[in-house]
GROMACS .gro file of C-alpha atoms in nm:
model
  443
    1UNK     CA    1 -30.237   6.434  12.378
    2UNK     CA    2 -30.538   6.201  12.395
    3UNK     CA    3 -30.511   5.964  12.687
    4UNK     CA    4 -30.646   5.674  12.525
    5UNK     CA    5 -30.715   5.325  12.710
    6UNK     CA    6 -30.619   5.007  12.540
    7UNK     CA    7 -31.016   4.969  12.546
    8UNK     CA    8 -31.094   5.312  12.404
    9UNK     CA    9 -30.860   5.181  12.093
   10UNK     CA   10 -31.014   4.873  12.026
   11UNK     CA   11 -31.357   5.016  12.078
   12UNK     CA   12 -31.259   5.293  11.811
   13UNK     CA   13 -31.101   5.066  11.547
   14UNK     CA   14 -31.410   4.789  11.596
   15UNK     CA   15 -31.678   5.121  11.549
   16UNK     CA   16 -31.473   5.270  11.272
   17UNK     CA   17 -31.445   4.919  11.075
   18UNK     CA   18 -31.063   4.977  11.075
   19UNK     CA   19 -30.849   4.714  10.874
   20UNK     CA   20 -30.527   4.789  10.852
   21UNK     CA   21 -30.289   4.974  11.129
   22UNK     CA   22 -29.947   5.096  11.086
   23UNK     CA   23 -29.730   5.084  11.360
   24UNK     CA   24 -29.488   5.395  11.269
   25UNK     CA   25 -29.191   5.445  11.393
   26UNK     CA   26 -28.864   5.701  11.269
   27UNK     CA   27 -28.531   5.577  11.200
   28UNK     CA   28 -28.176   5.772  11.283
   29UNK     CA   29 -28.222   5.980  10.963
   30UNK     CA   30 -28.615   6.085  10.992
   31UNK     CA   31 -28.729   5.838  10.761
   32UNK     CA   32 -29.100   5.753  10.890
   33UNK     CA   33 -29.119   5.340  10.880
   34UNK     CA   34 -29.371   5.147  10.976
   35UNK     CA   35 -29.481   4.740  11.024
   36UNK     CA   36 -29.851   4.697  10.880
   37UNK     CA   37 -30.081   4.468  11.085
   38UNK     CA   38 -30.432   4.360  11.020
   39UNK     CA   39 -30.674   4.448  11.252
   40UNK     CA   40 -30.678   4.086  11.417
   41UNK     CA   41 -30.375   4.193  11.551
   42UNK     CA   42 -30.418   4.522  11.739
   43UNK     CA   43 -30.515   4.357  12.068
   44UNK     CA   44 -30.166   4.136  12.033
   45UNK     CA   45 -29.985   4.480  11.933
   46UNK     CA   46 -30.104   4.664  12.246
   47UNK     CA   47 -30.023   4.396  12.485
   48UNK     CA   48 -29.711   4.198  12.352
   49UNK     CA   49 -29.574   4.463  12.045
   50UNK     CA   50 -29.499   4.334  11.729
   51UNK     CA   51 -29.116   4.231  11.629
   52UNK     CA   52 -28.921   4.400  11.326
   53UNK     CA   53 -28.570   4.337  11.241
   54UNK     CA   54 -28.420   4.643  11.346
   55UNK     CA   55 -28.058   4.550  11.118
   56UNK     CA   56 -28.223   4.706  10.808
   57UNK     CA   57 -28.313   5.037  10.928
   58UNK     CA   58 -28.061   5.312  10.939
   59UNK     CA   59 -27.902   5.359  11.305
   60UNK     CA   60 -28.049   5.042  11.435
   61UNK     CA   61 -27.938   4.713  11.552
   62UNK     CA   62 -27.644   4.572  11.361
   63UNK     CA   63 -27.709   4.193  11.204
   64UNK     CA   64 -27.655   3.948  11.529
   65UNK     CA   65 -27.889   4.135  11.742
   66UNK     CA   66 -28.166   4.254  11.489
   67UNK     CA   67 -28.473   4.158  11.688
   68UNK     CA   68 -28.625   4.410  11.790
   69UNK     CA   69 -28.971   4.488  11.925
   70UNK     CA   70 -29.208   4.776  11.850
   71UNK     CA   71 -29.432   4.930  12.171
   72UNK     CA   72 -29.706   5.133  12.147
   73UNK     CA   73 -29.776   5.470  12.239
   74UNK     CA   74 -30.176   5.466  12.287
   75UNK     CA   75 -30.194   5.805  12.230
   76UNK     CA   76 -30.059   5.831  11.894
   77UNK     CA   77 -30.373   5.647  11.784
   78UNK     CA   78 -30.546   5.802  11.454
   79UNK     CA   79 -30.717   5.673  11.180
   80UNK     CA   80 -30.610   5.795  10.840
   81UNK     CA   81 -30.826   6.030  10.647
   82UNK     CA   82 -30.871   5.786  10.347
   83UNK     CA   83 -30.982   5.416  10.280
   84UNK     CA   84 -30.885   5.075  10.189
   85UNK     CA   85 -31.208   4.993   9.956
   86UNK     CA   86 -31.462   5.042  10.242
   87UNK     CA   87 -31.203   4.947  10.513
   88UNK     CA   88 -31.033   5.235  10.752
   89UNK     CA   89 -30.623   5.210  10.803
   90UNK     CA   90 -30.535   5.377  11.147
   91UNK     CA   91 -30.165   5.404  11.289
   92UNK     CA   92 -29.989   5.385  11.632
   93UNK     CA   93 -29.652   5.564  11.702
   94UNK     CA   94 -29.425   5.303  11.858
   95UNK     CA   95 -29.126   5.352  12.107
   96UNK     CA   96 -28.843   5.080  11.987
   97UNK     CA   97 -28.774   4.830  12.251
   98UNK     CA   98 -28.488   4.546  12.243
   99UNK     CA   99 -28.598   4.201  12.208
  100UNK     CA  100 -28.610   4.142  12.604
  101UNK     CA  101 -28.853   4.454  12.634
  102UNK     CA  102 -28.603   4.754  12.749
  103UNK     CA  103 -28.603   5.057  12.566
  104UNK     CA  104 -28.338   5.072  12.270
  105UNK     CA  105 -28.084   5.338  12.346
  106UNK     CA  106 -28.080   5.437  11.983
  107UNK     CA  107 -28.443   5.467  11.911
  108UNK     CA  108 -28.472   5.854  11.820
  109UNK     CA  109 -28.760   5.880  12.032
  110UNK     CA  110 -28.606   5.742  12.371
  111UNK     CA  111 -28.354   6.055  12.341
  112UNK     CA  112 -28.661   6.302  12.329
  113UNK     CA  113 -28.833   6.079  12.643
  114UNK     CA  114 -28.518   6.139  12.845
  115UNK     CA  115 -28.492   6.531  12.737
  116UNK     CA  116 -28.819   6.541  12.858
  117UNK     CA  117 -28.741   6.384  13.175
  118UNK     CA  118 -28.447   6.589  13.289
  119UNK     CA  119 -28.686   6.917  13.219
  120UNK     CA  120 -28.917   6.739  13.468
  121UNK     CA  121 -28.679   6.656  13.711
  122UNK     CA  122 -28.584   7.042  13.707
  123UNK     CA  123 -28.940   7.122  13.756
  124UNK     CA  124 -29.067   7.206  13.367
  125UNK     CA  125 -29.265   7.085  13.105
  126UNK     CA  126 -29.135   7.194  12.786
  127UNK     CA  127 -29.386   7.309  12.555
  128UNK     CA  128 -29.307   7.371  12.138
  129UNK     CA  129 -29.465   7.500  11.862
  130UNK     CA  130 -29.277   7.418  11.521
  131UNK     CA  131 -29.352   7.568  11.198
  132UNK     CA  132 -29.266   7.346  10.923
  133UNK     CA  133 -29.212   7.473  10.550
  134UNK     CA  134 -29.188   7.322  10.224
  135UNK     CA  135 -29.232   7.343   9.826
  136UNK     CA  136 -29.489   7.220   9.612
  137UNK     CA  137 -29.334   7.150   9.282
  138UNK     CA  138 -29.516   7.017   8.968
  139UNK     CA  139 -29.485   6.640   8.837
  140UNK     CA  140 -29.368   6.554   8.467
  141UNK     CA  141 -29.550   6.365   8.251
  142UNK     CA  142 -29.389   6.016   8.395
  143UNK     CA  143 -29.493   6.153   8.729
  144UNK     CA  144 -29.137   6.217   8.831
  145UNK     CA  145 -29.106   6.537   9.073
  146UNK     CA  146 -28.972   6.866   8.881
  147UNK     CA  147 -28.844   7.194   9.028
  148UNK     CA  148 -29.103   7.368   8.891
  149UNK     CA  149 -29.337   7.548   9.100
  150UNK     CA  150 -29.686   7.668   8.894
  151UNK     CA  151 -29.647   7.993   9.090
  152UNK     CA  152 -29.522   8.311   9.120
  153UNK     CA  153 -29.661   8.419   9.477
  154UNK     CA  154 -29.526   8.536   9.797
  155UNK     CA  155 -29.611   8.576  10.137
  156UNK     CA  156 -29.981   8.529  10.234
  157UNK     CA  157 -30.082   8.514   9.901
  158UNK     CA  158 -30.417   8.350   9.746
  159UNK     CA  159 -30.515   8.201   9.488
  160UNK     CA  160 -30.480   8.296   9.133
  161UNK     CA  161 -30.169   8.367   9.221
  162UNK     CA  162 -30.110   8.095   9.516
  163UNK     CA  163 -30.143   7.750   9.293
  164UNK     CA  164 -30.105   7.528   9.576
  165UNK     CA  165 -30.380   7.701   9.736
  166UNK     CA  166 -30.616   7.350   9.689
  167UNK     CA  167 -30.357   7.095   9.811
  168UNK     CA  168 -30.266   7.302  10.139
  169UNK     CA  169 -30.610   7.350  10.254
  170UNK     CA  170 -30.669   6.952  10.180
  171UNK     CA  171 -30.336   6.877  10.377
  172UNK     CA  172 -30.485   7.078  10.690
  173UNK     CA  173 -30.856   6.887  10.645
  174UNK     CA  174 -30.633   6.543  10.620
  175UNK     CA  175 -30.479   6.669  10.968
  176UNK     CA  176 -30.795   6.794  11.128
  177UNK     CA  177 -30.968   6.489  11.056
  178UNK     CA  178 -30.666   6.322  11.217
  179UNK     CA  179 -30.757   6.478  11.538
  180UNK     CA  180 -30.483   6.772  11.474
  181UNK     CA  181 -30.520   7.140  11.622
  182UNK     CA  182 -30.371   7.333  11.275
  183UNK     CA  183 -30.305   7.711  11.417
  184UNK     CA  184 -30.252   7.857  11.041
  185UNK     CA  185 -30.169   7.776  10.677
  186UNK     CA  186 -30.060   8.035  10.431
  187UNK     CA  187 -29.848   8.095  10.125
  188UNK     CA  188 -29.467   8.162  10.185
  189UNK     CA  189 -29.203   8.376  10.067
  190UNK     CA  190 -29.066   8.178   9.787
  191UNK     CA  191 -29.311   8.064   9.464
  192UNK     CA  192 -29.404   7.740   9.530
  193UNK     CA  193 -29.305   7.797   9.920
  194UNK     CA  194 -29.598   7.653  10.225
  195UNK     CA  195 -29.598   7.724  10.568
  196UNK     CA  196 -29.788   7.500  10.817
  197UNK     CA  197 -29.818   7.557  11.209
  198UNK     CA  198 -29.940   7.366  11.483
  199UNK     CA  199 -30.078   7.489  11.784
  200UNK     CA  200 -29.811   7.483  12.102
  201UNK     CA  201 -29.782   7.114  12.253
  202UNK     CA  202 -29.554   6.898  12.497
  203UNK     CA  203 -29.214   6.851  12.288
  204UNK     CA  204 -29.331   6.458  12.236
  205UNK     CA  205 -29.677   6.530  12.080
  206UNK     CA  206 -29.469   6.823  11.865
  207UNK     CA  207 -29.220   6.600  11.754
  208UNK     CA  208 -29.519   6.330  11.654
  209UNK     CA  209 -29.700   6.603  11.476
  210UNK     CA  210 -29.379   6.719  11.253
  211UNK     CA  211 -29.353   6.329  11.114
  212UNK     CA  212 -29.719   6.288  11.056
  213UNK     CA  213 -29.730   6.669  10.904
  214UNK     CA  214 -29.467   6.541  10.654
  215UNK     CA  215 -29.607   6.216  10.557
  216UNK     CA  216 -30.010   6.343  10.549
  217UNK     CA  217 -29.807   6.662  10.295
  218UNK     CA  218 -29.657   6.415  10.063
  219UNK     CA  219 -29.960   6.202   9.998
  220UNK     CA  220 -30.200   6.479   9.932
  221UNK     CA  221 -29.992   6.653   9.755
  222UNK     CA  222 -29.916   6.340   9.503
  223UNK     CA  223 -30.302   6.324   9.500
  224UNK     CA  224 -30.328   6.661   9.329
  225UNK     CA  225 -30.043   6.568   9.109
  226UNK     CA  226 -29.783   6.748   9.269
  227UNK     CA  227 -29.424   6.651   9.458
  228UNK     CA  228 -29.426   6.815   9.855
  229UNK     CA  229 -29.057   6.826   9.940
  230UNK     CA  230 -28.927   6.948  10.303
  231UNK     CA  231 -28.553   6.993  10.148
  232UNK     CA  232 -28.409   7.295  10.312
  233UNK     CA  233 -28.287   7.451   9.931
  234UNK     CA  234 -28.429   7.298   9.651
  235UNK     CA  235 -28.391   7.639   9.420
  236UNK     CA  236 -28.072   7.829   9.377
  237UNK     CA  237 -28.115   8.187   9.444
  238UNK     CA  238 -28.506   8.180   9.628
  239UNK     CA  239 -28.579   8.133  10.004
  240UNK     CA  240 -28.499   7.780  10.159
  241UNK     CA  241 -28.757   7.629  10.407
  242UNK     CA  242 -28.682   7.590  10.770
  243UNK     CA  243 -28.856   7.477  11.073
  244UNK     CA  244 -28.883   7.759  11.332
  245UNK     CA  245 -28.915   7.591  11.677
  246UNK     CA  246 -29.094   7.816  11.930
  247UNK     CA  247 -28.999   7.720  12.288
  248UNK     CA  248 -29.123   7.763  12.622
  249UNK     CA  249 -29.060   7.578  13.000
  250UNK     CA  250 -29.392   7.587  13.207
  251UNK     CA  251 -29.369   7.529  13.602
  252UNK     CA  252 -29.675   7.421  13.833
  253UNK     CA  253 -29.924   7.568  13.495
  254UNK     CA  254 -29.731   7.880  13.445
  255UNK     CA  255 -29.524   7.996  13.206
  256UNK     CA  256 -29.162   8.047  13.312
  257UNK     CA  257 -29.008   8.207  13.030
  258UNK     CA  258 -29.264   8.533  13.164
  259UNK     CA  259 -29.190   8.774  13.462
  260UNK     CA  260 -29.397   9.093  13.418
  261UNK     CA  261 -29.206   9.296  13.679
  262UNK     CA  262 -28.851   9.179  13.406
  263UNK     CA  263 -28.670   9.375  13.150
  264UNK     CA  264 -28.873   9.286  12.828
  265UNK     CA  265 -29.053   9.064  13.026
  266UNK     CA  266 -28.859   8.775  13.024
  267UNK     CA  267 -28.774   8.594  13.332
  268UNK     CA  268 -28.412   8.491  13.439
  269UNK     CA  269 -28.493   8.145  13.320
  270UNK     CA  270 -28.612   8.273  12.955
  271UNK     CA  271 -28.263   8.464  12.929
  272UNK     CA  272 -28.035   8.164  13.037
  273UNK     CA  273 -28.257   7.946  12.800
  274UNK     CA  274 -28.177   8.191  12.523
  275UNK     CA  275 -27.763   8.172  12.663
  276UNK     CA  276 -27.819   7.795  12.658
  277UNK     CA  277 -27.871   7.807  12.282
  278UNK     CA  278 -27.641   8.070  12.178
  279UNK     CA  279 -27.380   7.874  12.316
  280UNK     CA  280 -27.439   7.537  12.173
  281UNK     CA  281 -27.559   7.671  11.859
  282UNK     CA  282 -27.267   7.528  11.648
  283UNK     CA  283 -27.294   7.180  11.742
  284UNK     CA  284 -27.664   7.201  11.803
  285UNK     CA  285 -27.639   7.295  11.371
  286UNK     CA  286 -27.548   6.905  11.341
  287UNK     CA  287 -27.861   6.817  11.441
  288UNK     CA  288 -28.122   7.080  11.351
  289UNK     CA  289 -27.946   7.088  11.029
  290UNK     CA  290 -27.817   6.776  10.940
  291UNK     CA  291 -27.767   6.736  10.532
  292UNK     CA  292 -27.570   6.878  10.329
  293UNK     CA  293 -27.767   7.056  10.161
  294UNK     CA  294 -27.896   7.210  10.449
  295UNK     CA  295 -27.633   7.491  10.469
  296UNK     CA  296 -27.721   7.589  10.152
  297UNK     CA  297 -27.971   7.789  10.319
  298UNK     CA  298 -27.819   7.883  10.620
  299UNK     CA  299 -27.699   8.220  10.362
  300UNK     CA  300 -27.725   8.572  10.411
  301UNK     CA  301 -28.015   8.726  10.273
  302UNK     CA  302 -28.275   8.476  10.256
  303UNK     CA  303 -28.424   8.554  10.617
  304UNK     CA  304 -28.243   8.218  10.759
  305UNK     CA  305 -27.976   8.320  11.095
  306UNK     CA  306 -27.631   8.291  11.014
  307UNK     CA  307 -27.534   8.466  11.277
  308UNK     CA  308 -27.507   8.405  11.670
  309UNK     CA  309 -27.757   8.660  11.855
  310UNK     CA  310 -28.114   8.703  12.005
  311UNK     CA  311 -28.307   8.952  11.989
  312UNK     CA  312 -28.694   9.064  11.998
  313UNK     CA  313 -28.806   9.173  11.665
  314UNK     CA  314 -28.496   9.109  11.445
  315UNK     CA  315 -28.575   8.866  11.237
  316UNK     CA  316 -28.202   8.876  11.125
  317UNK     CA  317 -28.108   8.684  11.454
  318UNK     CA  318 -28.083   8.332  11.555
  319UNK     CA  319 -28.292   8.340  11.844
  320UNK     CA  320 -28.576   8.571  11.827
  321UNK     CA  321 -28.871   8.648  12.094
  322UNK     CA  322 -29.200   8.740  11.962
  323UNK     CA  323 -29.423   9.001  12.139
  324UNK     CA  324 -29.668   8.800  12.268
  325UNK     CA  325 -29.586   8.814  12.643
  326UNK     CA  326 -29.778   8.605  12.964
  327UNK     CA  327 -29.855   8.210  12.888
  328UNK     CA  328 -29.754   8.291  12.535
  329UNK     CA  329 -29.423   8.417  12.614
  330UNK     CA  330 -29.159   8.204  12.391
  331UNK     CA  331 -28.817   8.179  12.238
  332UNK     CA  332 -28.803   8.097  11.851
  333UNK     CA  333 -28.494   7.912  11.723
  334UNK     CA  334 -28.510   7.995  11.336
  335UNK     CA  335 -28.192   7.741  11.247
  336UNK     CA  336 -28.370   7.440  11.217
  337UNK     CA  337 -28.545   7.267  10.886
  338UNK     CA  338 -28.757   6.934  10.838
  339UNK     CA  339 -28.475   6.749  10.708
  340UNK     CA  340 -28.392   6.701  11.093
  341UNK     CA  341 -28.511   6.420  11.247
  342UNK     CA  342 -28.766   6.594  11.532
  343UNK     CA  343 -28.693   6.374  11.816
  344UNK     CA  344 -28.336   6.384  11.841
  345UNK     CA  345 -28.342   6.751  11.749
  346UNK     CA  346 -28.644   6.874  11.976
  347UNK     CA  347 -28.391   6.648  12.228
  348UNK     CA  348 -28.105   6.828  12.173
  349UNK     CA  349 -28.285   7.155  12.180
  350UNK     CA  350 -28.396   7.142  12.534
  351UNK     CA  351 -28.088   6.962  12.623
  352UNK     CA  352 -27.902   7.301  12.508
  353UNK     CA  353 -28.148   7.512  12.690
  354UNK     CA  354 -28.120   7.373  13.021
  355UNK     CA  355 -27.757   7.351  13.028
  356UNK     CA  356 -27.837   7.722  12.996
  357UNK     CA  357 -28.090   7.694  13.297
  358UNK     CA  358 -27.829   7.508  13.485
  359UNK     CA  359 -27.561   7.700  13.482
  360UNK     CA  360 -27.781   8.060  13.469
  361UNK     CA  361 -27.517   8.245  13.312
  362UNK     CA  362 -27.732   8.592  13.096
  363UNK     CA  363 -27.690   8.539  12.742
  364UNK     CA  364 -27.535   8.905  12.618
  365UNK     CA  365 -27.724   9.204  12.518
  366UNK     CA  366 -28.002   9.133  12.218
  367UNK     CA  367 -27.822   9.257  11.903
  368UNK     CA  368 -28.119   9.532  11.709
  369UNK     CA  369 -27.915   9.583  11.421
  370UNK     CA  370 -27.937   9.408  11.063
  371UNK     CA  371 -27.719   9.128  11.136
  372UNK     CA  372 -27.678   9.065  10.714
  373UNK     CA  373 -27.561   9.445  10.666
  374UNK     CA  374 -27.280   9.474  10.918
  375UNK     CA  375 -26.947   9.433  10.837
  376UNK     CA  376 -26.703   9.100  10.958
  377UNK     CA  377 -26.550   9.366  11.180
  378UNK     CA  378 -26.834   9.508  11.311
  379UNK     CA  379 -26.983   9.181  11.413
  380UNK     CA  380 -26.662   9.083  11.566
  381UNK     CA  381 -26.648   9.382  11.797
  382UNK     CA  382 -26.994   9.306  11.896
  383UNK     CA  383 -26.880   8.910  11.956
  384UNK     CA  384 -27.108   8.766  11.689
  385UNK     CA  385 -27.006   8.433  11.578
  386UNK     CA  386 -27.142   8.255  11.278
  387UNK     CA  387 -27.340   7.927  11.265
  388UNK     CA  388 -27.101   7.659  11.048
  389UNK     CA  389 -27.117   7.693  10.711
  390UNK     CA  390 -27.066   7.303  10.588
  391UNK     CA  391 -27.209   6.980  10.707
  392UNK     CA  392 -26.872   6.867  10.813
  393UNK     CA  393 -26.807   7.191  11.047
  394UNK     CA  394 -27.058   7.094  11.209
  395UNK     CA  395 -27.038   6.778  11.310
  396UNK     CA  396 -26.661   6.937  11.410
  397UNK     CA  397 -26.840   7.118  11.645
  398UNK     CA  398 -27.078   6.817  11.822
  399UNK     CA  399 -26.762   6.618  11.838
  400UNK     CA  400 -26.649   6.836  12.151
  401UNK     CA  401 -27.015   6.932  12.282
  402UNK     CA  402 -27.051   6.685  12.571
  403UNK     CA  403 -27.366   6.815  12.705
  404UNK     CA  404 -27.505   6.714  12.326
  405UNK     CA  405 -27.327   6.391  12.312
  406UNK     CA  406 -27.458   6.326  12.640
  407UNK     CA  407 -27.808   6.380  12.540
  408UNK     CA  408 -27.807   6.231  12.229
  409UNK     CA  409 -27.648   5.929  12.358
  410UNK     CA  410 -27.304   5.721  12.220
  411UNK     CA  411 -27.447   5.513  12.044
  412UNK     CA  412 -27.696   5.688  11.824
  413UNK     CA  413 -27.484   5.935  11.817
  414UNK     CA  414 -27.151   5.744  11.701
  415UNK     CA  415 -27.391   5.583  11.416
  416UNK     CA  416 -27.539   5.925  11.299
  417UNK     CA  417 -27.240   6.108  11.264
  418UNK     CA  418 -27.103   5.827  11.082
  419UNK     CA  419 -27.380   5.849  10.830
  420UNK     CA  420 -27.344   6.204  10.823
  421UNK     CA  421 -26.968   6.194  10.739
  422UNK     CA  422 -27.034   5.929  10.464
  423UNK     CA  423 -27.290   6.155  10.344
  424UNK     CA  424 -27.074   6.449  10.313
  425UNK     CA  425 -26.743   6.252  10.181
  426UNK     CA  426 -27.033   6.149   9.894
  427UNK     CA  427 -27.064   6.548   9.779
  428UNK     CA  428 -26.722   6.599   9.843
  429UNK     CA  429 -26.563   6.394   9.615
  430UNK     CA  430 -26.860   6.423   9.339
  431UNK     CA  431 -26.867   6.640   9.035
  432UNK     CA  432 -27.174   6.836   9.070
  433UNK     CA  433 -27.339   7.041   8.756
  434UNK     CA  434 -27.241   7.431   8.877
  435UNK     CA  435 -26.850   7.278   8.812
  436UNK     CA  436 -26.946   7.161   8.494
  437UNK     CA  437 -27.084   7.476   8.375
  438UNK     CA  438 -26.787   7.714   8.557
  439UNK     CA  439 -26.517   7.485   8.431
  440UNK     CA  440 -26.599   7.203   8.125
  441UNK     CA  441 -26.580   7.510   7.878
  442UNK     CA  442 -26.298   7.743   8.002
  443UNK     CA  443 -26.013   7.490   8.153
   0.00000   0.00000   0.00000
């Protein structure tokens, strides 16, 4: 994270005749929103922030107390990789702030600042590496987004046969030019399917990354005539996307998840980690997975965890530790997709993980076996519980998850689970096209 001055910004923006910045924030949902000021501005921005009316954004202030002020973060500062005319448009992340200046409670970024905090005050810095997916589908003539992808390729495939070969590698020179550290790119499983990864950062500059990733994906893709989309399961009967989070707790420069003299390596703090978020998994699901259509791909078969285990190699498991061992040693949670909003789900996360730390009870033994391929009763025997399988399970779960509620805080959390449950009474009581074709014809 660049530790810019509030001189090094306005020296930048003067040199790079910047017009235009947008300072971003996210809303309760995800949403990326922003306030546009001219570049006359800036110096006003840094010092004083610049007031929205937070009543119209999704989670925020309700109507008598919709001031709300906009701070910010200096190191967010980037300057987009395209033009007004000959005029540069930059953007600043912002932390929200009430009108008098203290941090709003149910800004989505104050949960991951105090996540972040406790791990310090335990002695870590929490380091993540997520690895977002996503389709590229093709436009109609009216410009409207289809499901269709222009592919038919699969896992690290190129181009013929990789159509979206063009747009991905222009979506990592957008991010590069951003200042980003891209660790790989490639063709996924599903046609269509993109895969994105950034190098390991603090959980803050992660959580940044994963909102900028999404917008930078959606306007180069448009610009090739093409529709990015980060929905978990756009395609019946295909892979969905998900966002693997790799995790790791550093101490005093080293890693902590590592002890070479350990049973596969892994310290005692790496194993109650893992424990931390076996246990919370279920309501952690609420968070990391928050639409309904998100369990749509939380399915058997389609490489997504259903089921409640760790292991090394099994890719069949929900937490899973890759090979690499020393100051790459890390935990990868494979429940989570980009329809979460990062912030309050790289804050629950951690929150789940140290709970783990705290109370250092071993998660159980790592489970080798094809999770998908074993019976109810086998699984059972071997205490295997399953991730929810509906939105509104769920949120069930978070309801009585203190630690969670604790870190997300009561009253983001009281307004996102209300949005939530409106969202899944909506599909509930809808009539949705696979009922029309099972039933229209044969009731």
């Amino acid at each position: 994270m660049p530790n810019y001055t509030r001189s090094d910004i306005l020296s930048m923006a003067r040199e790079q005749n910047v017009q235009f910045i947008r300072l971003q924030f996210t809303d309760m949902l995800g949403c990326v929103k922003n306030v546009e000021i001219p570049a006359t501005q800036l110096e006003r921005a840094i010092d004083r922030g610049a007031m929205f009316d937070g009543s119209s954004i999704e989670g925020f202030a309700r109507i008598h107390e919709s001031d709300m002020n906009l701070r910010p973060d200096l190191s967010t500062f980037a300057i987009y990789p395209w033009k007004h005319g000959e005029r540069a448009i930059a953007r600043l992340i912002c932390d929200v702030c009430n009108n008098d200046g203290a941090p709003f409670e149910g800004d989505p970024r104050r949960i991951l600042h105090r996540a972040v905090a406790d791990a310090a005050s335990m002695g870590y810095e929490v380091m993540v590496g997520p690895e977002c997916e996503f389709f590229l589908f093709t436009q109609d003539q009216a410009g409207l987004p289809t499901v269709h992808t222009g592919d038919q390729a699969g896992y690290f495939d190129l181009y013929p046969r990789d159509h979206g070969e063009d747009a991905r590698r222009d979506i990592v020179l957008a991010l590069e030019d951003m200042g980003f550290r891209v660790e790989a790119a490639h063709h996924e499983l599903a046609p269509g399917q993109h895969e994105i990864d950034f190098e390991y950062s603090d959980a803050m500059t992660a959580a940044d990354n994963v909102t900028t990733l999404k917008f930078i994906t959606k306007v180069v893709a448009r610009n090739h005539g093409l529709h990015a989309t980060f929905m978990p399961k756009p395609i019946t009967g295909i892979a969905g996307s998900g966002m693997h989070v790799n995790l790791s707790l550093f101490s005093q420069g080293a890693n902590a998840f590592f002890d070479q003299s350990a049973l596969h390596g892994l310290s005692d703090t790496a194993l109650f980690f893992i424990e931390g978020l076996l246990s919370h998994s279920k309501a952690l699901a609420a968070v990391t997975n928050p639409t309904v259509n998100s369990y749509k791909r939380l399915v058997p078969g389609y490489e997504a965890p259903v089921y409640v285990c760790w292991s090394e190699g099994n890719r069949t498991s929900l937490c899973r530790v890759p090979s690499s061992r020393g100051a790459n040693t890390r935990v990868e949670l494979r429940s989570p997709d980009s329809s979460c909003n990062p912030y309050m789900a790289f804050a629950a996360i951690i929150a789940s993980g140290l709970d783990g730390v705290r109370k250092q009870t071993p998660p159980p033994s790592p489970v080798r076996k094809n999770t998908y391929r074993m019976s109810p009763d086998e699984r059972a025997q071997d205490g295997i519980a399953s991730l929810p399988g509906s939105l509104s399970e769920a949120l069930d779960w978070l309801a009585k998850d203190q630690i969670l509620v604790s870190a997300i805080g009561e009253p983001l959390y009281h307004r996102f689970v209300k949005a939530r449950r409106l969202e899944w009474e909506g599909y509930q009581t809808n009539v949705h096209p696979w009922e029309l074709d099972r039933y229209l014809t044969t009731l």
